[in-house]
Structure formats: structure tokens, C-alpha cells
Amino acid sequence: MKEINFITQNRGKVAELRVTAKQFDLKINHIDASYPELQADTLEDVVRYGLAYCQNKFPAPFIIEDSGLFVDALRGFPGPFSSYVYRTIGNSGLVKLVGDGAPARFKSLIGSYYNDFKLFHGQVKGRIVASRGRSGFGFDPIFERDGRTFGEITIDEKNAISHRSKAAELFVKWATTVI
Ligand code: ITT
């Protein structure tokens, strides 16, 4: 079976990527390590910087993933600063800030290193609501799509529509042809 290393400290991301990878017989090895996260305006800048940093430190082929919640009315904030906002004001603070029902989208950017760097994008639209449900991680309980939050659906249901699964599918299809 083909294998790829996933460098992240977020177990939820690993679990989700494994759902997609399994369908294509790709094994994801979790490397529970951190790399410097650039405070930049775009996920692309964060991922490119992370890939360059990881290139000589971790065995290829590997991937990293940067993601965020982009609120339309805030011109995409918190976006690449999502992890900071989650750690500081949290889900209830974000709902207070943007208001119940604010349109938003999750974006995921997977960066891979295998001979060269490659990027894979995914996004899903929804809205911010008061917290419901306990599944998933991070902002899942306050992100609603089709009447249910990501905190109220299973990992398989989330994977059928999520930003990460869209990026993952593009990545996995590419990986299984070249690795
Ligand atoms: P890494 O080690 O991979 O960097 P992280 O949790 O710090 O893990 P990010 O830097 O990509 O991840 O930060 C993204 C933030 O957005 C973080 O607070 C996540 O909890 C949140 N987030 C990203 N994807 C999400 C998803 O699918 N559901 C809920 N919250 C999500």
C-alpha cells in the first residue's frame, strides 16, 4: 500500500483525511509535530512557508494542511488567523462577533512535498450559528450547512461535503498516480 506522512498536531484533520485516503488505498502516517505558522494574509503563504520549513526535516512524501473559517461580512476574517481566534475568543466569541446566521465558508489547503511542492484547494459554504452538537473539532458546532451543524453530523457525513474532503480527494487522486 502507498504511504504518505501527514505533519499536523490536529488529530481531527488526520481522521478526516484517512476516510478519503482509505477509499483510494493510500495510508496516512500521522507525524504529530509542529512547524512555524506564518501569520500571513493567505492560506497559500502559510502552506508554502510550512512546506519549505518541513522539506529537510521530515521524510517525503509528506503533506501539511492549513485551513480556516472565512466570514463573508468580515471580508474573510478570521481566515488564516482562525487558529488564533479559536484559541482566544472561541466559538461563542465568534458567534457574538459576527451574529447568528452570518454567511461563511471553510477553506482547506493541502500542501504536498514529493520531488516538488503541490497545492490542493477545497471549500464549503455555510453560515455561523449558535453552537449545536459535539462531533468534529474546532468551529464545527457553529458552522451550519443544510440545517445541521458540522457538530451534529458524523465524520462520514462531514466528509461527503467538507472543504477538507474536497482538497483531500484532489490530493489523493494525484498521489495515487505519482507516488
Ligand atoms: P496544524 O497542526 O495542522 O496546524 P491546527 O489545529 O493548528 O493544526 P490550523 O493551523 O489549520 O490547524 O488552524 C485552523 C483553525 O481552524 C483551527 O482552530 C481549527 O480548529 C479550525 N478548523 C479548521 N478546519 C476545521 C474544520 O474542518 N472544522 C472545524 N474547525 C476547523
Short mmCIF file of N, CA and C and ligand atoms in Angstrom, two decimals:
data_model
loop_
_atom_site.label_atom_id
_atom_site.label_comp_id
_atom_site.label_asym_id
_atom_site.label_seq_id
_atom_site.Cartn_x
_atom_site.Cartn_y
_atom_site.Cartn_z
N MET A 1 0.84 -1.20 0.00
CA MET A 1 0.00 0.00 0.00
C MET A 1 0.88 1.26 0.00
N LYS A 2 0.51 2.26 -0.79
CA LYS A 2 1.27 3.50 -0.82
C LYS A 2 1.07 4.27 0.50
N GLU A 3 2.11 5.00 0.92
CA GLU A 3 2.03 5.69 2.20
C GLU A 3 2.46 7.15 2.08
N ILE A 4 1.89 7.99 2.93
CA ILE A 4 2.27 9.40 2.94
C ILE A 4 2.26 9.89 4.39
N ASN A 5 3.19 10.76 4.74
CA ASN A 5 3.24 11.32 6.10
C ASN A 5 2.43 12.61 6.16
N PHE A 6 1.68 12.77 7.22
CA PHE A 6 0.87 13.97 7.43
C PHE A 6 1.37 14.65 8.70
N ILE A 7 1.98 15.84 8.53
CA ILE A 7 2.55 16.56 9.66
C ILE A 7 1.50 17.54 10.19
N THR A 8 0.97 17.25 11.36
CA THR A 8 -0.05 18.11 11.97
C THR A 8 -0.18 17.76 13.44
N GLN A 9 -0.64 18.73 14.22
CA GLN A 9 -0.92 18.45 15.63
C GLN A 9 -2.42 18.27 15.85
N ASN A 10 -3.17 18.25 14.78
CA ASN A 10 -4.64 18.18 14.87
C ASN A 10 -5.11 16.77 14.45
N ARG A 11 -5.52 15.98 15.44
CA ARG A 11 -5.94 14.60 15.18
C ARG A 11 -7.23 14.53 14.34
N GLY A 12 -8.07 15.56 14.51
CA GLY A 12 -9.32 15.59 13.73
C GLY A 12 -9.04 15.65 12.24
N LYS A 13 -8.02 16.43 11.86
CA LYS A 13 -7.65 16.52 10.44
C LYS A 13 -7.20 15.16 9.92
N VAL A 14 -6.42 14.46 10.74
CA VAL A 14 -5.89 13.15 10.31
C VAL A 14 -7.04 12.16 10.10
N ALA A 15 -7.96 12.14 11.07
CA ALA A 15 -9.09 11.21 10.97
C ALA A 15 -9.88 11.47 9.70
N GLU A 16 -10.10 12.75 9.38
CA GLU A 16 -10.89 13.07 8.18
C GLU A 16 -10.14 12.68 6.90
N LEU A 17 -8.86 12.97 6.86
CA LEU A 17 -8.11 12.64 5.64
C LEU A 17 -8.03 11.13 5.41
N ARG A 18 -7.99 10.40 6.51
CA ARG A 18 -7.91 8.93 6.40
C ARG A 18 -9.16 8.35 5.74
N VAL A 19 -10.31 8.99 5.98
CA VAL A 19 -11.55 8.50 5.36
C VAL A 19 -11.42 8.52 3.84
N THR A 20 -10.92 9.65 3.32
CA THR A 20 -10.76 9.77 1.87
C THR A 20 -9.64 8.87 1.36
N ALA A 21 -8.51 8.87 2.07
CA ALA A 21 -7.33 8.11 1.61
C ALA A 21 -7.64 6.62 1.52
N LYS A 22 -8.42 6.13 2.49
CA LYS A 22 -8.74 4.70 2.53
C LYS A 22 -9.46 4.25 1.26
N GLN A 23 -10.31 5.13 0.75
CA GLN A 23 -11.07 4.78 -0.46
C GLN A 23 -10.16 4.56 -1.66
N PHE A 24 -8.94 5.14 -1.58
CA PHE A 24 -8.00 5.01 -2.70
C PHE A 24 -6.77 4.19 -2.31
N ASP A 25 -6.90 3.40 -1.21
CA ASP A 25 -5.79 2.53 -0.76
C ASP A 25 -4.51 3.28 -0.46
N LEU A 26 -4.64 4.46 0.09
CA LEU A 26 -3.45 5.24 0.48
C LEU A 26 -3.40 5.28 2.00
N LYS A 27 -2.21 5.00 2.56
CA LYS A 27 -2.08 5.00 4.03
C LYS A 27 -1.52 6.34 4.50
N ILE A 28 -2.18 6.93 5.51
CA ILE A 28 -1.72 8.21 6.06
C ILE A 28 -1.01 7.94 7.40
N ASN A 29 0.28 8.26 7.47
CA ASN A 29 1.02 8.15 8.74
C ASN A 29 1.01 9.51 9.42
N HIS A 30 0.55 9.54 10.67
CA HIS A 30 0.48 10.81 11.39
C HIS A 30 1.84 11.14 12.01
N ILE A 31 2.42 12.28 11.63
CA ILE A 31 3.60 12.80 12.34
C ILE A 31 3.11 13.96 13.20
N ASP A 32 3.06 13.72 14.52
CA ASP A 32 2.49 14.70 15.45
C ASP A 32 3.58 15.72 15.80
N ALA A 33 3.76 16.69 14.93
CA ALA A 33 4.82 17.68 15.12
C ALA A 33 4.31 19.03 14.64
N SER A 34 4.97 20.08 15.10
CA SER A 34 4.56 21.42 14.68
C SER A 34 5.61 22.00 13.74
N TYR A 35 5.22 23.02 13.03
CA TYR A 35 6.14 23.79 12.19
C TYR A 35 5.71 25.24 12.33
N PRO A 36 6.60 26.20 12.07
CA PRO A 36 6.22 27.59 12.28
C PRO A 36 5.08 28.00 11.36
N GLU A 37 4.02 28.57 11.96
CA GLU A 37 2.89 29.02 11.14
C GLU A 37 3.01 30.52 10.91
N LEU A 38 3.33 30.86 9.69
CA LEU A 38 3.49 32.26 9.31
C LEU A 38 2.16 32.99 9.53
N GLN A 39 2.19 34.19 10.12
CA GLN A 39 0.97 34.99 10.20
C GLN A 39 0.88 35.76 8.89
N ALA A 40 0.18 35.19 7.93
CA ALA A 40 0.12 35.78 6.59
C ALA A 40 -1.32 35.98 6.19
N ASP A 41 -1.52 36.69 5.07
CA ASP A 41 -2.88 37.03 4.62
C ASP A 41 -3.58 35.89 3.89
N THR A 42 -2.84 34.89 3.45
CA THR A 42 -3.46 33.81 2.68
C THR A 42 -3.01 32.44 3.18
N LEU A 43 -3.89 31.45 2.97
CA LEU A 43 -3.52 30.07 3.31
C LEU A 43 -2.33 29.63 2.46
N GLU A 44 -2.26 30.13 1.22
CA GLU A 44 -1.16 29.75 0.31
C GLU A 44 0.20 30.11 0.91
N ASP A 45 0.29 31.35 1.44
CA ASP A 45 1.57 31.78 2.02
C ASP A 45 1.95 30.91 3.23
N VAL A 46 0.95 30.60 4.05
CA VAL A 46 1.20 29.78 5.24
C VAL A 46 1.71 28.40 4.82
N VAL A 47 1.04 27.82 3.83
CA VAL A 47 1.39 26.45 3.41
C VAL A 47 2.75 26.42 2.70
N ARG A 48 3.00 27.38 1.84
CA ARG A 48 4.30 27.39 1.14
C ARG A 48 5.46 27.54 2.13
N TYR A 49 5.27 28.40 3.12
CA TYR A 49 6.31 28.59 4.13
C TYR A 49 6.50 27.30 4.94
N GLY A 50 5.39 26.68 5.31
CA GLY A 50 5.44 25.43 6.08
C GLY A 50 6.12 24.31 5.31
N LEU A 51 5.81 24.20 4.03
CA LEU A 51 6.42 23.14 3.20
C LEU A 51 7.93 23.32 3.13
N ALA A 52 8.36 24.58 2.90
CA ALA A 52 9.80 24.85 2.78
C ALA A 52 10.50 24.51 4.09
N TYR A 53 9.86 24.83 5.21
CA TYR A 53 10.45 24.54 6.52
C TYR A 53 10.54 23.01 6.74
N CYS A 54 9.51 22.30 6.37
CA CYS A 54 9.44 20.85 6.65
C CYS A 54 10.30 20.02 5.69
N GLN A 55 10.63 20.59 4.55
CA GLN A 55 11.29 19.85 3.47
C GLN A 55 12.52 19.05 3.94
N ASN A 56 13.38 19.68 4.75
CA ASN A 56 14.60 18.99 5.18
C ASN A 56 14.48 18.37 6.57
N LYS A 57 13.28 18.41 7.12
CA LYS A 57 13.13 17.90 8.49
C LYS A 57 12.31 16.63 8.58
N PHE A 58 11.46 16.37 7.58
CA PHE A 58 10.58 15.22 7.65
C PHE A 58 10.70 14.39 6.37
N PRO A 59 10.51 13.08 6.49
CA PRO A 59 10.66 12.22 5.30
C PRO A 59 9.55 12.41 4.26
N ALA A 60 9.93 12.56 3.01
CA ALA A 60 8.97 12.66 1.92
C ALA A 60 8.52 11.25 1.52
N PRO A 61 7.35 11.11 0.91
CA PRO A 61 6.38 12.17 0.63
C PRO A 61 5.62 12.56 1.89
N PHE A 62 5.36 13.88 2.01
CA PHE A 62 4.57 14.33 3.16
C PHE A 62 3.60 15.42 2.74
N ILE A 63 2.62 15.64 3.62
CA ILE A 63 1.68 16.75 3.41
C ILE A 63 1.54 17.55 4.71
N ILE A 64 1.13 18.82 4.53
CA ILE A 64 0.64 19.63 5.64
C ILE A 64 -0.70 20.20 5.17
N GLU A 65 -1.47 20.72 6.09
CA GLU A 65 -2.78 21.28 5.70
C GLU A 65 -3.04 22.52 6.53
N ASP A 66 -3.41 23.61 5.89
CA ASP A 66 -3.84 24.79 6.63
C ASP A 66 -5.28 25.08 6.24
N SER A 67 -6.06 25.43 7.25
CA SER A 67 -7.48 25.65 6.96
C SER A 67 -7.97 26.83 7.77
N GLY A 68 -9.18 27.27 7.46
CA GLY A 68 -9.72 28.39 8.22
C GLY A 68 -11.17 28.64 7.88
N LEU A 69 -11.77 29.47 8.74
CA LEU A 69 -13.17 29.85 8.57
C LEU A 69 -13.18 31.29 8.07
N PHE A 70 -13.81 31.52 6.93
CA PHE A 70 -13.81 32.84 6.28
C PHE A 70 -15.23 33.41 6.32
N VAL A 71 -15.43 34.49 7.09
CA VAL A 71 -16.76 35.09 7.22
C VAL A 71 -16.93 36.17 6.15
N ASP A 72 -17.98 36.02 5.33
CA ASP A 72 -18.17 36.92 4.18
C ASP A 72 -18.21 38.39 4.62
N ALA A 73 -19.02 38.69 5.67
CA ALA A 73 -19.23 40.09 6.09
C ALA A 73 -17.96 40.69 6.69
N LEU A 74 -17.02 39.85 7.07
CA LEU A 74 -15.75 40.35 7.63
C LEU A 74 -14.64 40.23 6.59
N ARG A 75 -15.03 40.19 5.33
CA ARG A 75 -14.07 40.07 4.21
C ARG A 75 -13.09 38.92 4.41
N GLY A 76 -13.62 37.82 4.93
CA GLY A 76 -12.79 36.62 5.03
C GLY A 76 -12.14 36.41 6.38
N PHE A 77 -12.21 37.39 7.29
CA PHE A 77 -11.66 37.19 8.63
C PHE A 77 -12.48 36.11 9.35
N PRO A 78 -11.94 35.24 10.20
CA PRO A 78 -10.53 35.16 10.58
C PRO A 78 -9.62 34.44 9.59
N GLY A 79 -10.15 33.67 8.63
CA GLY A 79 -9.31 33.08 7.58
C GLY A 79 -8.03 32.45 8.11
N PRO A 80 -6.87 32.93 7.64
CA PRO A 80 -5.59 32.32 8.08
C PRO A 80 -5.31 32.55 9.57
N PHE A 81 -6.11 33.42 10.22
CA PHE A 81 -5.91 33.66 11.65
C PHE A 81 -6.90 32.86 12.50
N SER A 82 -7.52 31.85 11.90
CA SER A 82 -8.58 31.09 12.58
C SER A 82 -8.10 30.42 13.85
N SER A 83 -6.90 29.87 13.81
CA SER A 83 -6.44 29.14 14.98
C SER A 83 -6.25 30.11 16.16
N TYR A 84 -5.78 31.32 15.89
CA TYR A 84 -5.62 32.34 16.93
C TYR A 84 -6.98 32.75 17.49
N VAL A 85 -7.94 32.97 16.61
CA VAL A 85 -9.28 33.38 17.04
C VAL A 85 -9.95 32.27 17.85
N TYR A 86 -9.75 31.03 17.42
CA TYR A 86 -10.33 29.89 18.15
C TYR A 86 -9.74 29.80 19.55
N ARG A 87 -8.44 30.02 19.66
CA ARG A 87 -7.77 29.92 20.97
C ARG A 87 -8.11 31.10 21.88
N THR A 88 -8.43 32.24 21.31
CA THR A 88 -8.66 33.43 22.14
C THR A 88 -10.15 33.64 22.46
N ILE A 89 -10.96 33.98 21.46
CA ILE A 89 -12.38 34.25 21.78
C ILE A 89 -13.26 33.01 21.67
N GLY A 90 -12.76 31.97 20.96
CA GLY A 90 -13.50 30.71 20.89
C GLY A 90 -14.79 30.80 20.08
N ASN A 91 -15.55 29.71 20.10
CA ASN A 91 -16.77 29.64 19.29
C ASN A 91 -17.81 30.66 19.72
N SER A 92 -18.03 30.80 21.04
CA SER A 92 -19.07 31.71 21.49
C SER A 92 -18.68 33.16 21.16
N GLY A 93 -17.40 33.48 21.29
CA GLY A 93 -16.94 34.83 20.96
C GLY A 93 -17.12 35.13 19.48
N LEU A 94 -16.86 34.14 18.64
CA LEU A 94 -17.01 34.38 17.19
C LEU A 94 -18.48 34.59 16.81
N VAL A 95 -19.37 33.80 17.43
CA VAL A 95 -20.81 33.97 17.14
C VAL A 95 -21.25 35.37 17.56
N LYS A 96 -20.79 35.82 18.73
CA LYS A 96 -21.14 37.18 19.19
C LYS A 96 -20.63 38.23 18.21
N LEU A 97 -19.42 38.02 17.73
CA LEU A 97 -18.78 38.99 16.84
C LEU A 97 -19.51 39.10 15.50
N VAL A 98 -19.87 37.98 14.90
CA VAL A 98 -20.41 38.02 13.53
C VAL A 98 -21.93 37.98 13.49
N GLY A 99 -22.57 37.52 14.59
CA GLY A 99 -24.03 37.44 14.62
C GLY A 99 -24.53 36.11 14.09
N ASP A 100 -25.68 35.69 14.62
CA ASP A 100 -26.26 34.40 14.25
C ASP A 100 -26.71 34.42 12.79
N GLY A 101 -26.28 33.47 12.01
CA GLY A 101 -26.72 33.36 10.62
C GLY A 101 -25.77 33.96 9.60
N ALA A 102 -24.63 34.46 10.03
CA ALA A 102 -23.69 35.10 9.09
C ALA A 102 -23.13 34.10 8.07
N PRO A 103 -23.25 34.41 6.76
CA PRO A 103 -22.68 33.51 5.75
C PRO A 103 -21.15 33.42 5.89
N ALA A 104 -20.64 32.21 5.73
CA ALA A 104 -19.20 31.98 5.89
C ALA A 104 -18.81 30.75 5.08
N ARG A 105 -17.53 30.56 4.94
CA ARG A 105 -17.07 29.33 4.29
C ARG A 105 -15.82 28.80 4.98
N PHE A 106 -15.70 27.48 4.97
CA PHE A 106 -14.47 26.84 5.40
C PHE A 106 -13.61 26.65 4.16
N LYS A 107 -12.30 26.89 4.32
CA LYS A 107 -11.38 26.58 3.23
C LYS A 107 -10.28 25.67 3.76
N SER A 108 -9.83 24.79 2.90
CA SER A 108 -8.73 23.89 3.24
C SER A 108 -7.69 23.95 2.13
N LEU A 109 -6.44 23.99 2.53
CA LEU A 109 -5.37 23.94 1.53
C LEU A 109 -4.36 22.88 1.96
N ILE A 110 -4.26 21.83 1.16
CA ILE A 110 -3.29 20.77 1.43
C ILE A 110 -2.05 21.05 0.59
N GLY A 111 -0.88 21.03 1.23
CA GLY A 111 0.38 21.19 0.50
C GLY A 111 1.14 19.89 0.60
N SER A 112 1.63 19.41 -0.55
CA SER A 112 2.38 18.14 -0.54
C SER A 112 3.81 18.37 -1.00
N TYR A 113 4.69 17.53 -0.50
CA TYR A 113 6.07 17.53 -1.00
C TYR A 113 6.44 16.12 -1.44
N TYR A 114 6.69 16.00 -2.74
CA TYR A 114 7.18 14.75 -3.33
C TYR A 114 7.91 15.19 -4.60
N ASN A 115 9.20 15.29 -4.56
CA ASN A 115 10.02 15.88 -5.64
C ASN A 115 9.81 17.39 -5.75
N ASP A 116 8.58 17.83 -5.57
CA ASP A 116 8.23 19.23 -5.78
C ASP A 116 7.06 19.56 -4.84
N PHE A 117 6.76 20.85 -4.69
CA PHE A 117 5.60 21.24 -3.88
C PHE A 117 4.36 21.30 -4.77
N LYS A 118 3.22 20.86 -4.18
CA LYS A 118 1.97 20.96 -4.91
C LYS A 118 0.85 21.34 -3.94
N LEU A 119 -0.11 22.16 -4.41
CA LEU A 119 -1.19 22.61 -3.53
C LEU A 119 -2.56 22.13 -4.03
N PHE A 120 -3.46 21.81 -3.08
CA PHE A 120 -4.80 21.30 -3.41
C PHE A 120 -5.83 22.04 -2.56
N HIS A 121 -6.81 22.67 -3.23
CA HIS A 121 -7.79 23.52 -2.53
C HIS A 121 -9.14 22.84 -2.36
N GLY A 122 -9.84 23.22 -1.29
CA GLY A 122 -11.24 22.81 -1.14
C GLY A 122 -11.99 23.84 -0.32
N GLN A 123 -13.28 24.03 -0.59
CA GLN A 123 -14.06 24.92 0.27
C GLN A 123 -15.52 24.47 0.34
N VAL A 124 -16.20 24.90 1.43
CA VAL A 124 -17.62 24.60 1.58
C VAL A 124 -18.29 25.84 2.17
N LYS A 125 -19.49 26.16 1.63
CA LYS A 125 -20.22 27.34 2.12
C LYS A 125 -21.24 26.94 3.18
N GLY A 126 -21.47 27.85 4.13
CA GLY A 126 -22.47 27.61 5.17
C GLY A 126 -22.75 28.90 5.90
N ARG A 127 -23.17 28.80 7.17
CA ARG A 127 -23.36 30.02 7.96
C ARG A 127 -23.03 29.75 9.42
N ILE A 128 -22.72 30.85 10.11
CA ILE A 128 -22.35 30.75 11.53
C ILE A 128 -23.63 30.79 12.38
N VAL A 129 -23.76 29.83 13.28
CA VAL A 129 -24.93 29.80 14.18
C VAL A 129 -24.48 29.50 15.61
N ALA A 130 -25.40 29.68 16.56
CA ALA A 130 -25.08 29.33 17.95
C ALA A 130 -24.75 27.84 18.02
N SER A 131 -23.83 27.50 18.89
CA SER A 131 -23.25 26.16 18.94
C SER A 131 -24.28 25.04 19.12
N ARG A 132 -24.17 24.01 18.24
CA ARG A 132 -25.02 22.82 18.36
C ARG A 132 -24.20 21.58 17.99
N GLY A 133 -24.27 20.56 18.83
CA GLY A 133 -23.61 19.28 18.51
C GLY A 133 -22.21 19.19 19.08
N ARG A 134 -21.73 17.92 19.16
CA ARG A 134 -20.43 17.68 19.80
C ARG A 134 -19.46 16.92 18.90
N SER A 135 -19.83 16.68 17.66
CA SER A 135 -18.91 15.94 16.78
C SER A 135 -17.84 16.88 16.24
N GLY A 136 -16.83 16.26 15.64
CA GLY A 136 -15.81 17.03 14.94
C GLY A 136 -14.90 17.78 15.89
N PHE A 137 -14.44 18.95 15.46
CA PHE A 137 -13.50 19.72 16.26
C PHE A 137 -13.63 21.19 15.88
N GLY A 138 -12.90 22.03 16.62
CA GLY A 138 -12.81 23.44 16.28
C GLY A 138 -14.17 24.12 16.13
N PHE A 139 -14.38 24.76 14.97
CA PHE A 139 -15.59 25.54 14.72
C PHE A 139 -16.78 24.68 14.27
N ASP A 140 -16.62 23.37 14.23
CA ASP A 140 -17.70 22.52 13.69
C ASP A 140 -19.08 22.78 14.30
N PRO A 141 -19.19 22.94 15.64
CA PRO A 141 -20.54 23.14 16.21
C PRO A 141 -21.21 24.46 15.83
N ILE A 142 -20.44 25.44 15.30
CA ILE A 142 -21.07 26.73 14.96
C ILE A 142 -21.15 26.93 13.44
N PHE A 143 -20.82 25.89 12.66
CA PHE A 143 -20.89 26.01 11.20
C PHE A 143 -22.04 25.14 10.70
N GLU A 144 -23.07 25.81 10.16
CA GLU A 144 -24.25 25.09 9.71
C GLU A 144 -24.34 25.04 8.19
N ARG A 145 -24.73 23.87 7.73
CA ARG A 145 -24.94 23.68 6.28
C ARG A 145 -26.15 22.77 6.13
N ASP A 146 -27.10 23.15 5.30
CA ASP A 146 -28.32 22.36 5.10
C ASP A 146 -29.03 22.01 6.41
N GLY A 147 -29.11 22.99 7.32
CA GLY A 147 -29.92 22.81 8.53
C GLY A 147 -29.24 22.10 9.68
N ARG A 148 -28.05 21.55 9.46
CA ARG A 148 -27.34 20.90 10.57
C ARG A 148 -25.92 21.45 10.68
N THR A 149 -25.43 21.55 11.92
CA THR A 149 -24.05 22.00 12.06
C THR A 149 -23.11 20.80 11.83
N PHE A 150 -21.84 21.12 11.58
CA PHE A 150 -20.85 20.05 11.43
C PHE A 150 -20.64 19.33 12.76
N GLY A 151 -21.12 19.94 13.86
CA GLY A 151 -21.07 19.27 15.15
C GLY A 151 -22.19 18.26 15.32
N GLU A 152 -23.16 18.30 14.41
CA GLU A 152 -24.33 17.40 14.53
C GLU A 152 -24.29 16.26 13.52
N ILE A 153 -23.24 16.17 12.73
CA ILE A 153 -23.19 15.11 11.71
C ILE A 153 -21.98 14.19 11.97
N THR A 154 -22.00 13.02 11.35
CA THR A 154 -20.91 12.07 11.55
C THR A 154 -19.71 12.47 10.69
N ILE A 155 -18.59 11.84 10.96
CA ILE A 155 -17.39 12.14 10.18
C ILE A 155 -17.61 11.79 8.70
N ASP A 156 -18.35 10.72 8.44
CA ASP A 156 -18.62 10.34 7.05
C ASP A 156 -19.52 11.37 6.36
N GLU A 157 -20.50 11.87 7.11
CA GLU A 157 -21.38 12.91 6.53
C GLU A 157 -20.59 14.20 6.28
N LYS A 158 -19.72 14.55 7.23
CA LYS A 158 -18.90 15.75 7.03
C LYS A 158 -17.99 15.55 5.81
N ASN A 159 -17.45 14.34 5.71
CA ASN A 159 -16.52 14.08 4.61
C ASN A 159 -17.19 14.08 3.24
N ALA A 160 -18.49 13.90 3.21
CA ALA A 160 -19.18 13.92 1.91
C ALA A 160 -19.26 15.33 1.35
N ILE A 161 -19.11 16.35 2.22
CA ILE A 161 -19.32 17.74 1.75
C ILE A 161 -18.23 18.72 2.13
N SER A 162 -17.29 18.33 2.97
CA SER A 162 -16.41 19.32 3.60
C SER A 162 -15.31 19.86 2.68
N HIS A 163 -14.82 21.02 3.08
CA HIS A 163 -13.67 21.67 2.44
C HIS A 163 -12.47 20.72 2.40
N ARG A 164 -12.23 20.05 3.55
CA ARG A 164 -11.03 19.18 3.65
C ARG A 164 -11.17 17.96 2.73
N SER A 165 -12.37 17.40 2.65
CA SER A 165 -12.53 16.20 1.81
C SER A 165 -12.37 16.56 0.33
N LYS A 166 -12.76 17.79 -0.04
CA LYS A 166 -12.60 18.20 -1.44
C LYS A 166 -11.12 18.34 -1.78
N ALA A 167 -10.37 19.00 -0.89
CA ALA A 167 -8.93 19.12 -1.11
C ALA A 167 -8.28 17.73 -1.07
N ALA A 168 -8.74 16.91 -0.13
CA ALA A 168 -8.15 15.57 0.06
C ALA A 168 -8.36 14.71 -1.18
N GLU A 169 -9.55 14.81 -1.77
CA GLU A 169 -9.83 13.97 -2.94
C GLU A 169 -8.91 14.34 -4.10
N LEU A 170 -8.73 15.66 -4.29
CA LEU A 170 -7.80 16.10 -5.36
C LEU A 170 -6.39 15.59 -5.07
N PHE A 171 -5.98 15.73 -3.80
CA PHE A 171 -4.62 15.30 -3.44
C PHE A 171 -4.46 13.78 -3.61
N VAL A 172 -5.41 13.03 -3.08
CA VAL A 172 -5.26 11.57 -3.08
C VAL A 172 -5.27 11.02 -4.51
N LYS A 173 -6.12 11.58 -5.36
CA LYS A 173 -6.16 11.13 -6.77
C LYS A 173 -4.81 11.39 -7.43
N TRP A 174 -4.25 12.56 -7.15
CA TRP A 174 -2.93 12.89 -7.71
C TRP A 174 -1.88 11.95 -7.14
N ALA A 175 -1.90 11.77 -5.81
CA ALA A 175 -0.86 10.98 -5.13
C ALA A 175 -0.83 9.54 -5.62
N THR A 176 -1.99 8.97 -5.82
CA THR A 176 -2.01 7.55 -6.19
C THR A 176 -1.49 7.35 -7.63
N THR A 177 -1.43 8.39 -8.41
CA THR A 177 -0.88 8.21 -9.77
C THR A 177 0.64 8.45 -9.81
N VAL A 178 1.17 9.27 -8.87
CA VAL A 178 2.61 9.60 -8.98
C VAL A 178 3.51 8.94 -7.95
N ILE A 179 2.97 8.58 -6.77
CA ILE A 179 3.84 8.02 -5.71
C ILE A 179 4.07 6.53 -5.93
P1 ITT B 1 -1.98 22.09 12.47
O1 ITT B 1 -1.04 21.40 13.42
O2 ITT B 1 -2.28 21.24 11.27
O3 ITT B 1 -1.56 23.50 12.12
P2 ITT B 1 -4.30 23.42 13.71
O4 ITT B 1 -5.45 22.88 14.50
O5 ITT B 1 -3.44 24.48 14.35
O6 ITT B 1 -3.41 22.16 13.25
P3 ITT B 1 -4.78 25.29 11.50
O7 ITT B 1 -3.49 25.97 11.79
O8 ITT B 1 -5.06 24.90 10.08
O9 ITT B 1 -4.90 23.92 12.34
O10 ITT B 1 -5.91 26.18 12.11
C1 ITT B 1 -7.18 26.17 11.63
C2 ITT B 1 -8.17 26.58 12.70
O11 ITT B 1 -9.46 26.45 12.12
C3 ITT B 1 -8.13 25.68 13.94
O12 ITT B 1 -8.55 26.40 15.08
C4 ITT B 1 -9.17 24.61 13.61
O13 ITT B 1 -9.78 24.10 14.77
C5 ITT B 1 -10.17 25.38 12.73
N1 ITT B 1 -10.65 24.47 11.68
C6 ITT B 1 -10.01 24.09 10.57
N2 ITT B 1 -10.71 23.16 9.89
C7 ITT B 1 -11.82 22.96 10.61
C8 ITT B 1 -12.91 22.09 10.47
O14 ITT B 1 -12.99 21.22 9.47
N3 ITT B 1 -13.86 22.14 11.39
C9 ITT B 1 -13.79 22.98 12.42
N4 ITT B 1 -12.78 23.83 12.65
C10 ITT B 1 -11.80 23.81 11.75
#
